[in-house]
CSV table of C-alpha atoms and ligand atoms in Angstrom, one decimal:
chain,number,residue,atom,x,y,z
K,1,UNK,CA,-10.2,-2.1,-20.7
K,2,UNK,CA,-6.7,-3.5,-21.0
K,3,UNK,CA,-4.0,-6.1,-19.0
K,4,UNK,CA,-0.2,-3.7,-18.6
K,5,UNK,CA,2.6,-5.6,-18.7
K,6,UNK,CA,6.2,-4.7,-17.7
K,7,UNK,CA,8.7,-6.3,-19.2
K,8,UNK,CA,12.3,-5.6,-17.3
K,9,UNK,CA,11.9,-1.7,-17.5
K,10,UNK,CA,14.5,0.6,-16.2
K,11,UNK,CA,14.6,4.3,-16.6
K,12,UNK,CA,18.0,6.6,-14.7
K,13,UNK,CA,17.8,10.2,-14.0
K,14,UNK,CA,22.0,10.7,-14.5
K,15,UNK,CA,23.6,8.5,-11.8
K,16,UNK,CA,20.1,8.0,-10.1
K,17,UNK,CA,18.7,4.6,-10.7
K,18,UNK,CA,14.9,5.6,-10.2
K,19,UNK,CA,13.0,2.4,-12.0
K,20,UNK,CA,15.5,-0.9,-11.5
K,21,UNK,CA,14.5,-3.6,-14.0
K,22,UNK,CA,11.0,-3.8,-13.0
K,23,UNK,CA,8.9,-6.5,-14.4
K,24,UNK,CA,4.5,-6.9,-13.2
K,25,UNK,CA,1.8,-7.8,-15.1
K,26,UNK,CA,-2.0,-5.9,-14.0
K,27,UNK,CA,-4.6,-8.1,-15.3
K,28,UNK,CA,-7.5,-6.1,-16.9
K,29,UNK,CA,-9.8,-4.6,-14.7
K,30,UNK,CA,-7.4,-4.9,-11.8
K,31,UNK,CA,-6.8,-2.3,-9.1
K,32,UNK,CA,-3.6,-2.3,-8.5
K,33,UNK,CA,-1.8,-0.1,-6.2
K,34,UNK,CA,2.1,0.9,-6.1
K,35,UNK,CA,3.1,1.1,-2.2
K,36,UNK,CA,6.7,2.4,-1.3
K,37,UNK,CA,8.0,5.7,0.5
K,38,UNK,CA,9.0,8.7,-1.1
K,39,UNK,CA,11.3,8.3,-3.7
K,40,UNK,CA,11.3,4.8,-4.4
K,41,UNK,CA,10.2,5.3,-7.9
K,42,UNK,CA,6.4,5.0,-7.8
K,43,UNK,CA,6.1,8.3,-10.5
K,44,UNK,CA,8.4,7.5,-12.5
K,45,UNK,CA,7.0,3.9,-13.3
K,46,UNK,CA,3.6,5.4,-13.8
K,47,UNK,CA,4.8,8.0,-15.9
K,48,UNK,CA,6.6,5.3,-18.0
K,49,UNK,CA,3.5,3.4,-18.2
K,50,UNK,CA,2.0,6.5,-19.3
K,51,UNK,CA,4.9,7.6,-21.6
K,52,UNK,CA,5.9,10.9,-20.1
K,53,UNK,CA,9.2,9.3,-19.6
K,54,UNK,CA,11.1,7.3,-22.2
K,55,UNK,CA,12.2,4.0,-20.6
K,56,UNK,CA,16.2,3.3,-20.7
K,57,UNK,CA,15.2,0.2,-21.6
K,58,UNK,CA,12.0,-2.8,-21.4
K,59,UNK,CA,8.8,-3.0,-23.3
K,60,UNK,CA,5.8,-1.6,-22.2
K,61,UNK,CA,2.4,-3.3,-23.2
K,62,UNK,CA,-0.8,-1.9,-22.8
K,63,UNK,CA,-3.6,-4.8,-24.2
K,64,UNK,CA,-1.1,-6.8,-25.6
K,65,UNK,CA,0.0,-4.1,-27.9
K,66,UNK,CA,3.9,-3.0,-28.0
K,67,UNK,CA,3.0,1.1,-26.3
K,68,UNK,CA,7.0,1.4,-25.7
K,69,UNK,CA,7.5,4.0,-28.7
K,70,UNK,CA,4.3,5.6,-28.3
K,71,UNK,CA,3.3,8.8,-27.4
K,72,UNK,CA,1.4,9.3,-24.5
K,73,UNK,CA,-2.0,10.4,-26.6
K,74,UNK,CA,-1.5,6.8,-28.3
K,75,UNK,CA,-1.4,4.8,-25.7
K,76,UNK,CA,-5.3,4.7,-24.3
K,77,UNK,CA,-4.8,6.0,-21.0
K,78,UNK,CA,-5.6,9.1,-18.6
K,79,UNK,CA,-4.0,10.0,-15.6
K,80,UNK,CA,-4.2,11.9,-12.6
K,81,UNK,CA,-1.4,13.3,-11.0
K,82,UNK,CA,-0.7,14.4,-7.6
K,83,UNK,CA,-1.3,18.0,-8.1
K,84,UNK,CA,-4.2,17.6,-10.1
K,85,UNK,CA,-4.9,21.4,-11.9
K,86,UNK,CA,-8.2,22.2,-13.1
K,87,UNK,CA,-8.6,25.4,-15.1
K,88,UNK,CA,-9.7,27.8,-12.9
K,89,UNK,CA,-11.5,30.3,-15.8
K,90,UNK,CA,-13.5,27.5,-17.1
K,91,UNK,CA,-16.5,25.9,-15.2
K,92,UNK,CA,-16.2,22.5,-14.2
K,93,UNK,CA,-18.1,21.0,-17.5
K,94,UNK,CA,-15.6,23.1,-19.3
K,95,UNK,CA,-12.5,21.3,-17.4
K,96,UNK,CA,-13.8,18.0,-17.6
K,97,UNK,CA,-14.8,18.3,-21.4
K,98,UNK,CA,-11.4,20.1,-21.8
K,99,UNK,CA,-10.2,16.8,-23.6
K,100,UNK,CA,-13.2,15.6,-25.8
K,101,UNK,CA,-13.2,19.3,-27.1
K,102,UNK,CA,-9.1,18.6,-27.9
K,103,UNK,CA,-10.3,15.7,-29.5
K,104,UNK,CA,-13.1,17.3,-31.5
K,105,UNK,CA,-15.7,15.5,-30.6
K,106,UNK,CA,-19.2,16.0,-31.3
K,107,UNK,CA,-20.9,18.1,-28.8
K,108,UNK,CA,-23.6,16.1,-28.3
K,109,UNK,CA,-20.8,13.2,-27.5
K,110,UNK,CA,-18.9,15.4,-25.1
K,111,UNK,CA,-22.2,16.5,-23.4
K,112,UNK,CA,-23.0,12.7,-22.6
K,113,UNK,CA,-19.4,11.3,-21.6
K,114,UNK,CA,-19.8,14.9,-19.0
K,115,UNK,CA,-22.6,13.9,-17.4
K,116,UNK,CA,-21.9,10.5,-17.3
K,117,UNK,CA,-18.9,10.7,-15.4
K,118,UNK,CA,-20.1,13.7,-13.3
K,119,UNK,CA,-22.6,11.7,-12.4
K,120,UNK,CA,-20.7,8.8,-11.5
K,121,UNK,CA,-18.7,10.9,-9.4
K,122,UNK,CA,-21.8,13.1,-7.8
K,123,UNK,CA,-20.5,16.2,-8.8
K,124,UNK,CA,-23.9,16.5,-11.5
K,125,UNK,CA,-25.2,19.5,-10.2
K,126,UNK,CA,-21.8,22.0,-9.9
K,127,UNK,CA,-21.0,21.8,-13.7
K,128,UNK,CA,-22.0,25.6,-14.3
K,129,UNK,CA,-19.7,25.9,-10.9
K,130,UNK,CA,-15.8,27.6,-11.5
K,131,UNK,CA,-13.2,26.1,-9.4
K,132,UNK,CA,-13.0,28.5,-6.9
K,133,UNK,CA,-16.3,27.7,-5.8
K,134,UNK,CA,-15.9,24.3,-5.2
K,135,UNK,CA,-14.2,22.4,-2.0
K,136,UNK,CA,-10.6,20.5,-2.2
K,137,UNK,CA,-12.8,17.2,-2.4
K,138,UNK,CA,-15.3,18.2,-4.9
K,139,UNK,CA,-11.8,20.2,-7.3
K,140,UNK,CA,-10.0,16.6,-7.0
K,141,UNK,CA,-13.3,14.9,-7.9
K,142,UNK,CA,-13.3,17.2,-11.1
K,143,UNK,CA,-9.3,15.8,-11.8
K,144,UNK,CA,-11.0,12.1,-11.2
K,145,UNK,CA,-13.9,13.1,-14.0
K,146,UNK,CA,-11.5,14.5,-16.5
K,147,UNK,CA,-9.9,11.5,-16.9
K,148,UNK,CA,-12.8,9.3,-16.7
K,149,UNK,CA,-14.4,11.2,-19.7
K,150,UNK,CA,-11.1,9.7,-22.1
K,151,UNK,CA,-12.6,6.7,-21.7
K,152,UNK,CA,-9.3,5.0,-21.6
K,153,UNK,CA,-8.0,1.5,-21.2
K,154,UNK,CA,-6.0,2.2,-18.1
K,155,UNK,CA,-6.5,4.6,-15.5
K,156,UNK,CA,-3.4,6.0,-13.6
K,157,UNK,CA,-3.5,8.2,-10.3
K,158,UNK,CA,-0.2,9.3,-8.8
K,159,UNK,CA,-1.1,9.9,-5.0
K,160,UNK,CA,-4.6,12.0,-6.0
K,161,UNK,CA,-6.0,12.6,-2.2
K,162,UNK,CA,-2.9,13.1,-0.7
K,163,UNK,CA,-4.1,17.2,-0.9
K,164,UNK,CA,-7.2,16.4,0.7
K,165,UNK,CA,-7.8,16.8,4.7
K,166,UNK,CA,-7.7,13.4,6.8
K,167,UNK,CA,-11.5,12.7,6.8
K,168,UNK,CA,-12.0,13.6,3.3
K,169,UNK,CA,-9.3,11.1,2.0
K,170,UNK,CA,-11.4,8.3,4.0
K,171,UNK,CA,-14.6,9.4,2.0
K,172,UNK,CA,-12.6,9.7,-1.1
K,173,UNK,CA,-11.3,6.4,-1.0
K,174,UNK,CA,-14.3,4.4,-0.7
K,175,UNK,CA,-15.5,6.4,-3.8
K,176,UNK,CA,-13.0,5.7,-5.5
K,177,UNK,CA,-13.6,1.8,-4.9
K,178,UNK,CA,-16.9,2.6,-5.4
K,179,UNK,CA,-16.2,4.2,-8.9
K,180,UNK,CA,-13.7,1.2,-9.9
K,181,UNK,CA,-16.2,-1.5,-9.3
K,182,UNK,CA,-18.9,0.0,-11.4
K,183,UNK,CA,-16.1,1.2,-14.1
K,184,UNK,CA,-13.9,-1.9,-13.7
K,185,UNK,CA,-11.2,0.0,-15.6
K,186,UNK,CA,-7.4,-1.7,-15.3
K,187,UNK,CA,-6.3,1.4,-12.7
K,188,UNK,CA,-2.6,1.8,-11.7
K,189,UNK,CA,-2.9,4.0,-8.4
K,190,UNK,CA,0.7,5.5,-6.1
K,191,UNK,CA,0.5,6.2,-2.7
K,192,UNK,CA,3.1,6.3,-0.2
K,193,UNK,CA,0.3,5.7,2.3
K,194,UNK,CA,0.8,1.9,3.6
K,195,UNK,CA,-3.1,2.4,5.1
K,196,UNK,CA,-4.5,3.6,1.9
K,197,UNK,CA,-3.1,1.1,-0.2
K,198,UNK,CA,-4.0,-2.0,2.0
K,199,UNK,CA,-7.9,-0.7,1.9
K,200,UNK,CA,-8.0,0.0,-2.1
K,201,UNK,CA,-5.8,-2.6,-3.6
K,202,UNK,CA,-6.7,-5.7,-5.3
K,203,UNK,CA,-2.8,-6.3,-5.3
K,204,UNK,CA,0.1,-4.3,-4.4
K,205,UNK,CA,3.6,-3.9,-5.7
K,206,UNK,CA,5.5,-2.8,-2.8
K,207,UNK,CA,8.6,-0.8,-4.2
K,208,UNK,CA,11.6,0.3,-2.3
K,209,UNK,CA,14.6,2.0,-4.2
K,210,UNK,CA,14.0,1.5,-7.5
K,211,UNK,CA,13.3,-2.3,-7.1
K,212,UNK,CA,9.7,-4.1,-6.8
K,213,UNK,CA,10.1,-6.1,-3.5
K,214,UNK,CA,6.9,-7.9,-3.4
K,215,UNK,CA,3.7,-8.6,-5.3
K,216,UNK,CA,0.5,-9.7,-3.6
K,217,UNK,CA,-3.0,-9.2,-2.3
K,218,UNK,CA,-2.8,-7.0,0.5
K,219,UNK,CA,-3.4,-9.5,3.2
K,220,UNK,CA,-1.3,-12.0,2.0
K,221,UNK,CA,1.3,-8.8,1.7
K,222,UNK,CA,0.2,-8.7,5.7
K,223,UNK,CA,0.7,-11.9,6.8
K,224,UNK,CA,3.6,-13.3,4.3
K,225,UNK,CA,5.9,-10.2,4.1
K,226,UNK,CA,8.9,-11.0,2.2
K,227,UNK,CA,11.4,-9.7,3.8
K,228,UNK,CA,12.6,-6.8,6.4
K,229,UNK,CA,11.8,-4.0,4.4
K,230,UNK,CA,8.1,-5.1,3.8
K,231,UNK,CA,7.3,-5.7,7.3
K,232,UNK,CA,8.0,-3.1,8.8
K,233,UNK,CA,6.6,-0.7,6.0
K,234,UNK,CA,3.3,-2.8,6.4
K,235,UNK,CA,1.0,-2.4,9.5
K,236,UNK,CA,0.4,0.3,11.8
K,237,UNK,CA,1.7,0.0,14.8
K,238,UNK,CA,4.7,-0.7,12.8
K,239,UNK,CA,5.8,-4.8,13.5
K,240,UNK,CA,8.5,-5.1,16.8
K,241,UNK,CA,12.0,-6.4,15.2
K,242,UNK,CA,14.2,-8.3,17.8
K,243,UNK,CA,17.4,-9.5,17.9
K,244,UNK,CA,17.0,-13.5,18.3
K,245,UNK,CA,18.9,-16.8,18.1
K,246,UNK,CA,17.5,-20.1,17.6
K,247,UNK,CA,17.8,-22.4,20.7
K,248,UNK,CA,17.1,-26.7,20.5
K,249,UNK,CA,16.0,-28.2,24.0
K,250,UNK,CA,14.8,-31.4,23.9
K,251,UNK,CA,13.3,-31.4,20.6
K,252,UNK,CA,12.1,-28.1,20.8
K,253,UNK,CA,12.8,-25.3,18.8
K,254,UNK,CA,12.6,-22.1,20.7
K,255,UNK,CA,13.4,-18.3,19.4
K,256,UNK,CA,15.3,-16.2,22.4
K,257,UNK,CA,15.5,-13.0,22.6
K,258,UNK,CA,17.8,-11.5,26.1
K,259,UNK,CA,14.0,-11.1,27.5
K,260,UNK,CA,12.1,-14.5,26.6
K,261,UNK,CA,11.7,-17.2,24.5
K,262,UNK,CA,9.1,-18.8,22.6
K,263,UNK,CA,8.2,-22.1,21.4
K,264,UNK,CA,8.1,-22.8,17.8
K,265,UNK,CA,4.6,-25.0,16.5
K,266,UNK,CA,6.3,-28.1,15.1
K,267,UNK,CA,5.6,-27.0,11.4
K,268,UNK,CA,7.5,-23.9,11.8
K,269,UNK,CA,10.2,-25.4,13.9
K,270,UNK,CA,10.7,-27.2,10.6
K,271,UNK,CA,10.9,-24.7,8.6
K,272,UNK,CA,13.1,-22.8,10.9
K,273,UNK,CA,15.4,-25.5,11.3
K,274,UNK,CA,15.7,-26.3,7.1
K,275,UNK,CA,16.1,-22.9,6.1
K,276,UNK,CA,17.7,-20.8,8.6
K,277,UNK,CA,21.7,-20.2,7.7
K,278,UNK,CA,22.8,-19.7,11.2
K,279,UNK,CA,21.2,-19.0,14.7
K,280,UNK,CA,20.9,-16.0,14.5
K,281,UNK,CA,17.3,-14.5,13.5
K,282,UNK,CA,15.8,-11.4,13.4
K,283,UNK,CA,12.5,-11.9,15.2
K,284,UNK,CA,9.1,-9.6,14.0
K,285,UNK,CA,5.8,-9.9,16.5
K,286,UNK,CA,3.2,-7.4,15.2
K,287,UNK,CA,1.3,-5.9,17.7
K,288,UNK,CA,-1.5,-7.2,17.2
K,289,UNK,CA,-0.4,-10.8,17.8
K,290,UNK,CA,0.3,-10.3,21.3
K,291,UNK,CA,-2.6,-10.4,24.3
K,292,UNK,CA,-2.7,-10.3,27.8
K,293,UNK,CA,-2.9,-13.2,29.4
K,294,UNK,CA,-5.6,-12.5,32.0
K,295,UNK,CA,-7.9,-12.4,28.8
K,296,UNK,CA,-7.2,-15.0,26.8
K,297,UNK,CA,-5.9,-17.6,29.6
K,298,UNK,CA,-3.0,-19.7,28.0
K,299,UNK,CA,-2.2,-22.4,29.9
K,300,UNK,CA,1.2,-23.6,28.4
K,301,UNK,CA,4.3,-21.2,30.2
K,302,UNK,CA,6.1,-21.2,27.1
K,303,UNK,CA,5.3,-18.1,24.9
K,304,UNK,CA,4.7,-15.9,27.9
K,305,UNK,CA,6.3,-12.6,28.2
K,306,UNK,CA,6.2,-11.1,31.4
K,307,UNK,CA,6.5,-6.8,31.0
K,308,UNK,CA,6.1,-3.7,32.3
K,309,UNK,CA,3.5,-1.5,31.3
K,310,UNK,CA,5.6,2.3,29.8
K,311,UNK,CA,3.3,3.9,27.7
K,312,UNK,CA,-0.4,3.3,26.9
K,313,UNK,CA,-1.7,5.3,24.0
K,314,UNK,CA,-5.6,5.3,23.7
K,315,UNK,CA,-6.7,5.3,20.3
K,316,UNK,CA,-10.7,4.8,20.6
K,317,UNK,CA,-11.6,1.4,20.2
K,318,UNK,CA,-8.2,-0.1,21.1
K,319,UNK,CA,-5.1,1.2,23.4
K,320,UNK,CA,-0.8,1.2,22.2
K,321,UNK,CA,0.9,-0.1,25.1
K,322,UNK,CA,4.3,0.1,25.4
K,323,UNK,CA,5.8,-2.6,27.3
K,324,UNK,CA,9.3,-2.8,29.0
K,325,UNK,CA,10.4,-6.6,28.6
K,326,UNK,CA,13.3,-6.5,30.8
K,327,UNK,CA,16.5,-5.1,28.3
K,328,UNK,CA,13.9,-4.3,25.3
K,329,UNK,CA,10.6,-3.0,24.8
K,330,UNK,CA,7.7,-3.9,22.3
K,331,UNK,CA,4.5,-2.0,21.4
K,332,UNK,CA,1.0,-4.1,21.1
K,333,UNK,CA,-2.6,-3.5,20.5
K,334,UNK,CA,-5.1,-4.1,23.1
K,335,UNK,CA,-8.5,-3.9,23.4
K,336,UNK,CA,-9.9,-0.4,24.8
K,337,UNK,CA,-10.9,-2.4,28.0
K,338,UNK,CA,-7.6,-4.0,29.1
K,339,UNK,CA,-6.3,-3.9,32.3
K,340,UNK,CA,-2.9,-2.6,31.6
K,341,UNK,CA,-2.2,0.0,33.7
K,342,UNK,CA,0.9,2.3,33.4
K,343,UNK,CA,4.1,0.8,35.8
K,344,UNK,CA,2.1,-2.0,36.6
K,345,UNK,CA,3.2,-5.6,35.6
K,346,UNK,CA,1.8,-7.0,32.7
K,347,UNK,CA,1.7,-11.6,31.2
K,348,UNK,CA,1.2,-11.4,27.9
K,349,UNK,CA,1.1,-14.2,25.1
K,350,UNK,CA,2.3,-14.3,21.5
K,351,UNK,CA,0.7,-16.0,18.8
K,352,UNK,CA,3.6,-17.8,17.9
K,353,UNK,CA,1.5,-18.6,14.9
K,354,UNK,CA,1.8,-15.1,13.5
K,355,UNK,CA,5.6,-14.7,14.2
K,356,UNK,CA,7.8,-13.9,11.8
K,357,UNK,CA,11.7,-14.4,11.6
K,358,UNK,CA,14.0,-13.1,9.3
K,359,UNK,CA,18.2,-13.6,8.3
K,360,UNK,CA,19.8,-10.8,9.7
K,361,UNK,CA,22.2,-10.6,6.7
K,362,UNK,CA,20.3,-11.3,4.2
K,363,UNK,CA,17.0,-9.8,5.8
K,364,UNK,CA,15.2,-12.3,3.8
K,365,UNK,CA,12.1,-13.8,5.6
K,366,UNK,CA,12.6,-17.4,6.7
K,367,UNK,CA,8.7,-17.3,7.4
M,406,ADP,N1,13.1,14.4,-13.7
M,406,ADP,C1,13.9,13.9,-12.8
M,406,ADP,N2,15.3,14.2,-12.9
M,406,ADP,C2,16.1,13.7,-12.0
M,406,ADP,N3,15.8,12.9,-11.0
M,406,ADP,C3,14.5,12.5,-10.9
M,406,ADP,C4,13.5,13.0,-11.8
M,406,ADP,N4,12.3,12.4,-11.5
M,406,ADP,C5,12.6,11.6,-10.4
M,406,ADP,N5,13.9,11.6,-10.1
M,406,ADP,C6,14.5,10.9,-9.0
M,406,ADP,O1,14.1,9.5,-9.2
M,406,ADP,C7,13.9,8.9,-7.9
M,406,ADP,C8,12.4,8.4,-7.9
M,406,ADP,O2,11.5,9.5,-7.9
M,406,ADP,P1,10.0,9.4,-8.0
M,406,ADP,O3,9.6,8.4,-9.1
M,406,ADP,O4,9.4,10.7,-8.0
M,406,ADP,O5,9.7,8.7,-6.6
M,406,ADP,P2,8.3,8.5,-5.8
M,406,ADP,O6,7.2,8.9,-6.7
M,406,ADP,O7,8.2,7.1,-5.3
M,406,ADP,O8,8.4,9.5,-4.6
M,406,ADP,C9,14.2,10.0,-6.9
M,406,ADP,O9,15.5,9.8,-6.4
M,406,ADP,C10,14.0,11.3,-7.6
M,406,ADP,O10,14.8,12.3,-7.1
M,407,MG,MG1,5.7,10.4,-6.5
């Protein structure tokens, strides 16, 4: 087991800047996933870490040793990368010994680590199996083993169920947090997937071209995003951005949209009032902070919006309502039993609370 730590690496393709100056430290034993969408750099940082790229420059430290030089062999770790191969004319033992055997170990040695991790990743009783025989789950569970086997100090995955059907990548996932608690290997895990990274992560390093954004347990990720970019790549519906200006009336600080306004707490009219640079704000509302007002009777008229119901999207346990608020429109969660019904009016509150508003220039979050 080992802490990583990036020191100010940076590594261009040409002209293309895919890794900008990126600094994070993973403590050992940490899960920590890299979040951003395609393209942002998320391989090309692991495959620094791992030394398949040489870095333009920064240090690279796996367990406080100085790895930047290194070849990938030397630097204690396995990865698994998006299209995972396994060798389809060897059985799975054979694949998942494939490296011990490289690194002549004893047999006896290569037969424990096998069933070891096989068994770790329930997979025991298919070792005399050859790939073909074996379902996309239990192939990618084969990837997983192979690197387990190494034994290394740091465990990378670039994006390993993204081949796997919907309901499969659910099951995988929990194994896979399963597997890191009883291993409590430092792992370094890519996914484009916002969902998937919020359920495995102990942190996340959301990325967006090139640049680390934000750093952060997921929640915290959630509920203190730093900026534009970060909310609206986090949560699902996505978060509603308004156009907004900040409006005093008798001591009050409200936020206006054309549609409504609402009332800032005092602590956050405070905030608002120190560190906004103008006005004008960009206002986010997720859509789970907003409820109908027959349900959760609000007495104060401030932070009321009064819509019309558009859309209503059953999902199961919950509904996505699409409300027309007069000029603009915002999407919320409701419980499966609301009352919204499609054309009809709608009162609905905000958790003014859970707001967030951002500089429109900037796009930096004020909170
Ligand atoms: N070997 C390469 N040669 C040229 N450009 C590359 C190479 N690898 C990646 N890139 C570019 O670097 C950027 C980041 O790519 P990548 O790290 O694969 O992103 P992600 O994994 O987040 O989708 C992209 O613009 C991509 O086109
Ligand atoms: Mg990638």
């Amino acid at each position: 087991m080992a802490e990583i730590r990036l020191d100010n690496i940076r590594k261009t393709f040409g002209k293309v800047v895919a890794v900008q100056d990126i600094s994070l430290t993973v403590p050992d034993g940490e899960f920590i996933v890299l979040l951003g969408p395609s393209g942002c750099g998320k391989t090309t940082l692991l495959r620094c870490i791992a030394g398949l790229e040489q870095v333009d420059h920064g240090r690279v430290f796996i367990g406080g040793r100085d790895v930047t030089g290194l070849a990938p062999r030397s630097r204690d770790i396995a990865m698994v990368f998006q299209s995972y191969a396994v060798f389809p004319h060897m059985t799975v033992f054979d694949n998942i010994a494939f490296g011990l055997h490289m690194q002549k170990q004893p047999s006896a040695e290569i037969k424990r680590r096998v069933q070891a991790a096989a068994g770790l990743l329930q997979i025991e009783t298919l070792l005399d199996r050859y790939p073909a025989q074996l379902s996309g789950g239990q192939r990618q569970r084969v990837a997983v083993a192979r690197a387990l086997v190494m034994e290394p100090a740091v465990l990378l995955l670039d994006e390993p169920l993204s081949n796997l059907d919907a309901k499969l990548r659910l099951r995988m996932r929990t194994e896979l947090k399963r597997l890191h608690k009883m291993v409590e290997y430092t792992i370094v895990y890519v996914t484009h997937d916002q969902v998937e990274a919020m359920s495995l992560a102990d942190r996340m390093a959301v990325m967006n071209q090139g640049v680390l954004i934000q750093e952060g347990a997921p929640l915290e990720i959630y509920n203190r995003p730093q900026n534009v970019f970060v909310a609206g790549f986090i949560g699902s519906p996505p978060i509603n951005f308004l156009k907004a200006r900040l409006m005093e009336k008798d001591g009050d600080l409200f936020v206006a949209t054309q549609d409504f306004a609402l009332q800032l707490p005092p602590d956050r009219a405070a905030r608002a009032r120190e560190s906004a640079r103008s006005n004008d704000v960009v206002l986010g509302i997720r859509p789970q902070d907003v409820h109908e007002l027959a349900r959760v009777g609000w007495t104060e008229g401030d932070n009321r919006i009064r819509a019309t119901v558009d859309v209503i999207e059953p999902l199961g346990d919950a509904v996505v309502v699409t409300v027309v608020t007069g000029e603009g429109s915002l999407q919320i969660t409701l419980p499966a039993d609301t009352r919204a019904q499609v054309d009809q009016p709608l009162e609905l509150v905000v958790d003014v609370n859970r707001v967030h508003l951002f500089d429109p220039q900037t796009e930096e979050a004020i909170f």
